[in-house]
PDB file of C-alpha atoms in Angstrom:
ATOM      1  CA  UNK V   1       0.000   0.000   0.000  1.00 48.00           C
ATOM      2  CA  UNK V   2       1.116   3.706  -0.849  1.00 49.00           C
ATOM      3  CA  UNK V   3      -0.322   6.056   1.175  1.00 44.00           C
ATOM      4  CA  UNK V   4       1.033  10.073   0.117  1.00 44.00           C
ATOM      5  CA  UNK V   5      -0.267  13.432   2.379  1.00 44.00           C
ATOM      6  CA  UNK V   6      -1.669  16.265   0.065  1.00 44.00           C
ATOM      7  CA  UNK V   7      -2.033  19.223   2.216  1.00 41.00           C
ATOM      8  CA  UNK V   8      -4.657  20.523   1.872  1.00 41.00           C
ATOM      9  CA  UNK V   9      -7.805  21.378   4.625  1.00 41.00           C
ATOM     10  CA  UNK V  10     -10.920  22.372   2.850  1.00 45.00           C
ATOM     11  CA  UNK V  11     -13.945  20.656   3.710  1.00 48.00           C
ATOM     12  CA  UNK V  12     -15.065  17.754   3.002  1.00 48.00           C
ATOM     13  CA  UNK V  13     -16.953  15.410  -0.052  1.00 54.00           C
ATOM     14  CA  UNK V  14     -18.431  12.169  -0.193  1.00 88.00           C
ATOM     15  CA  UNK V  15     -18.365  10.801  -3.591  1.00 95.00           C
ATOM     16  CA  UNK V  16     -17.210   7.497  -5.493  1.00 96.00           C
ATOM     17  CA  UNK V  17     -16.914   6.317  -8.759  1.00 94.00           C
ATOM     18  CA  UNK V  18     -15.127   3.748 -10.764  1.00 93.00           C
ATOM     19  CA  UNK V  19     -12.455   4.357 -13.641  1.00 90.00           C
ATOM     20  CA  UNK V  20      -9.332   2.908 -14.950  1.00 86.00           C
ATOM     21  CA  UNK V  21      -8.959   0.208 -17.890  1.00 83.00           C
ATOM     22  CA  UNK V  22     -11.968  -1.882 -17.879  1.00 86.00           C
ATOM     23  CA  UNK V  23     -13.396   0.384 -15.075  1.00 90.00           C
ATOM     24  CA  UNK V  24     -11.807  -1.912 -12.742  1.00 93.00           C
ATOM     25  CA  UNK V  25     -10.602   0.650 -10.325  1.00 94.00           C
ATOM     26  CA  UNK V  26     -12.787   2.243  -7.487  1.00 96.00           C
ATOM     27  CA  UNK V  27     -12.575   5.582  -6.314  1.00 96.00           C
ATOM     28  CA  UNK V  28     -13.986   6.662  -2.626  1.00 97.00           C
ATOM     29  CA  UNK V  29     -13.515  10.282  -1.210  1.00 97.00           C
ATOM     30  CA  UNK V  30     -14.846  10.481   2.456  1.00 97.00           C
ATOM     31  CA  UNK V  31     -13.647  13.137   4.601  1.00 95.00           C
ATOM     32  CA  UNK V  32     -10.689  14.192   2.916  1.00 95.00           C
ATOM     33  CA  UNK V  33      -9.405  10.417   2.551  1.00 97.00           C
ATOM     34  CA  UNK V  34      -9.212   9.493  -1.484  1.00 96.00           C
ATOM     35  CA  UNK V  35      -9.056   5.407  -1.548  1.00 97.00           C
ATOM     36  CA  UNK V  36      -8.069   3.668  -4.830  1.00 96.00           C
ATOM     37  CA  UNK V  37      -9.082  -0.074  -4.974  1.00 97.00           C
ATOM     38  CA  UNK V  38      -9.923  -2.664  -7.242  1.00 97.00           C
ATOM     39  CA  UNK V  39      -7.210  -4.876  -9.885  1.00 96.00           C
ATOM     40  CA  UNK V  40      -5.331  -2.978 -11.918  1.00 92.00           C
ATOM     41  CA  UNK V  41      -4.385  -0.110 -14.125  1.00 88.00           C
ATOM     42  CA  UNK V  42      -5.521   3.680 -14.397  1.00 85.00           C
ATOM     43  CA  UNK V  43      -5.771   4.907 -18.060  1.00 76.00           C
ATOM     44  CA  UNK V  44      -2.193   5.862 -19.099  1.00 64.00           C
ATOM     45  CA  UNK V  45      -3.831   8.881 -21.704  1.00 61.00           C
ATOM     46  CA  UNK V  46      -2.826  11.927 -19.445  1.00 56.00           C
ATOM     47  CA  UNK V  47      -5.860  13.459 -21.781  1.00 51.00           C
ATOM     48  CA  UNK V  48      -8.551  12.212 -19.330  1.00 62.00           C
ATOM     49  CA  UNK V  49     -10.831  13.362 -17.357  1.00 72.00           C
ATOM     50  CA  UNK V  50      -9.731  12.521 -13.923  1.00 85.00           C
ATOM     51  CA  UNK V  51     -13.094  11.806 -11.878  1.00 89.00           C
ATOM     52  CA  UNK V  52     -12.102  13.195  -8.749  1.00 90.00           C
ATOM     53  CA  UNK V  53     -11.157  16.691 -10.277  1.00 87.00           C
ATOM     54  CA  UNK V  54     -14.095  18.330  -8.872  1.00 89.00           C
ATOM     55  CA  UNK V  55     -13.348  17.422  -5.622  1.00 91.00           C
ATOM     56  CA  UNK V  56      -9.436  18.183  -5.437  1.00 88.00           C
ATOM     57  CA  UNK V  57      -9.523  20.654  -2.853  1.00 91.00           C
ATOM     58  CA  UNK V  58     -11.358  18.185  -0.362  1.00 92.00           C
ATOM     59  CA  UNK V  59      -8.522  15.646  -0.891  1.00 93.00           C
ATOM     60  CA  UNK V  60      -6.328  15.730   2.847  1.00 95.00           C
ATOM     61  CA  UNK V  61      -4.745  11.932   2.381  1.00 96.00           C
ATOM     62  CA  UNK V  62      -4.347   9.555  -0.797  1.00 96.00           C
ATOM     63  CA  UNK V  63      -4.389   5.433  -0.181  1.00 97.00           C
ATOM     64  CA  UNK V  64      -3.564   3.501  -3.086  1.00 96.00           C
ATOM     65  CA  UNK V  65      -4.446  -0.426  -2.315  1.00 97.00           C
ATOM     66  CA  UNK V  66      -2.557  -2.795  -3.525  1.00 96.00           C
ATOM     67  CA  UNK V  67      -4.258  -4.700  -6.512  1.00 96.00           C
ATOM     68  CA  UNK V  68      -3.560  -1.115  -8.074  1.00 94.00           C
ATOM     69  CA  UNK V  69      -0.898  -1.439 -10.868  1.00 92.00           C
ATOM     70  CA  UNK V  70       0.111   1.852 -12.381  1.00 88.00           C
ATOM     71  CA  UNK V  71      -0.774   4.918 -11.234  1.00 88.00           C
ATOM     72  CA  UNK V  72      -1.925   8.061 -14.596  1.00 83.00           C
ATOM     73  CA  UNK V  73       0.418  10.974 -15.304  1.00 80.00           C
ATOM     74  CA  UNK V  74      -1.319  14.074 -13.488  1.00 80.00           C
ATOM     75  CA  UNK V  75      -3.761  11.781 -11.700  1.00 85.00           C
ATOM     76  CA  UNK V  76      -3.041  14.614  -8.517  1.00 80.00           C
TER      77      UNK V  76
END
């Protein structure tokens, strides 16, 4: 597991989604904390959309679970 600090202290969002090749990631932002689950990679085309955009200055702490196999270019 990776976990990385953003610091940032805005308040917070609950959303969730799922992206990645195959949609085969899951994405969970609850109180600051963004968790990245599932098998897997994130789409490698910086060109994206990342889903969580919208919510970047509610992100405090990132978790990246393992199962996760490549993180995108610019995905924070």
């Amino acid at each position: 597991m990776i976990t990385t600090t953003v610091p940032f202290a805005f308040a917070a969002d609950t959303a969730s989604g799922t992206f990645g090749v195959d949609n085969a990631l899951t994405w969970i932002l609850d109180n600051g904390l963004l968790t990245i689950s599932g098998n897997g990679a994130m789409r490698g085309d910086t060109e994206i959309e990342i889903p969580w955009a919208e919510y970047k200055d509610s992100i405090t702490d990132v978790v990246i679970e393992e199962g996760v196999t490549d993180v995108a270019d610019y995905s924070f």
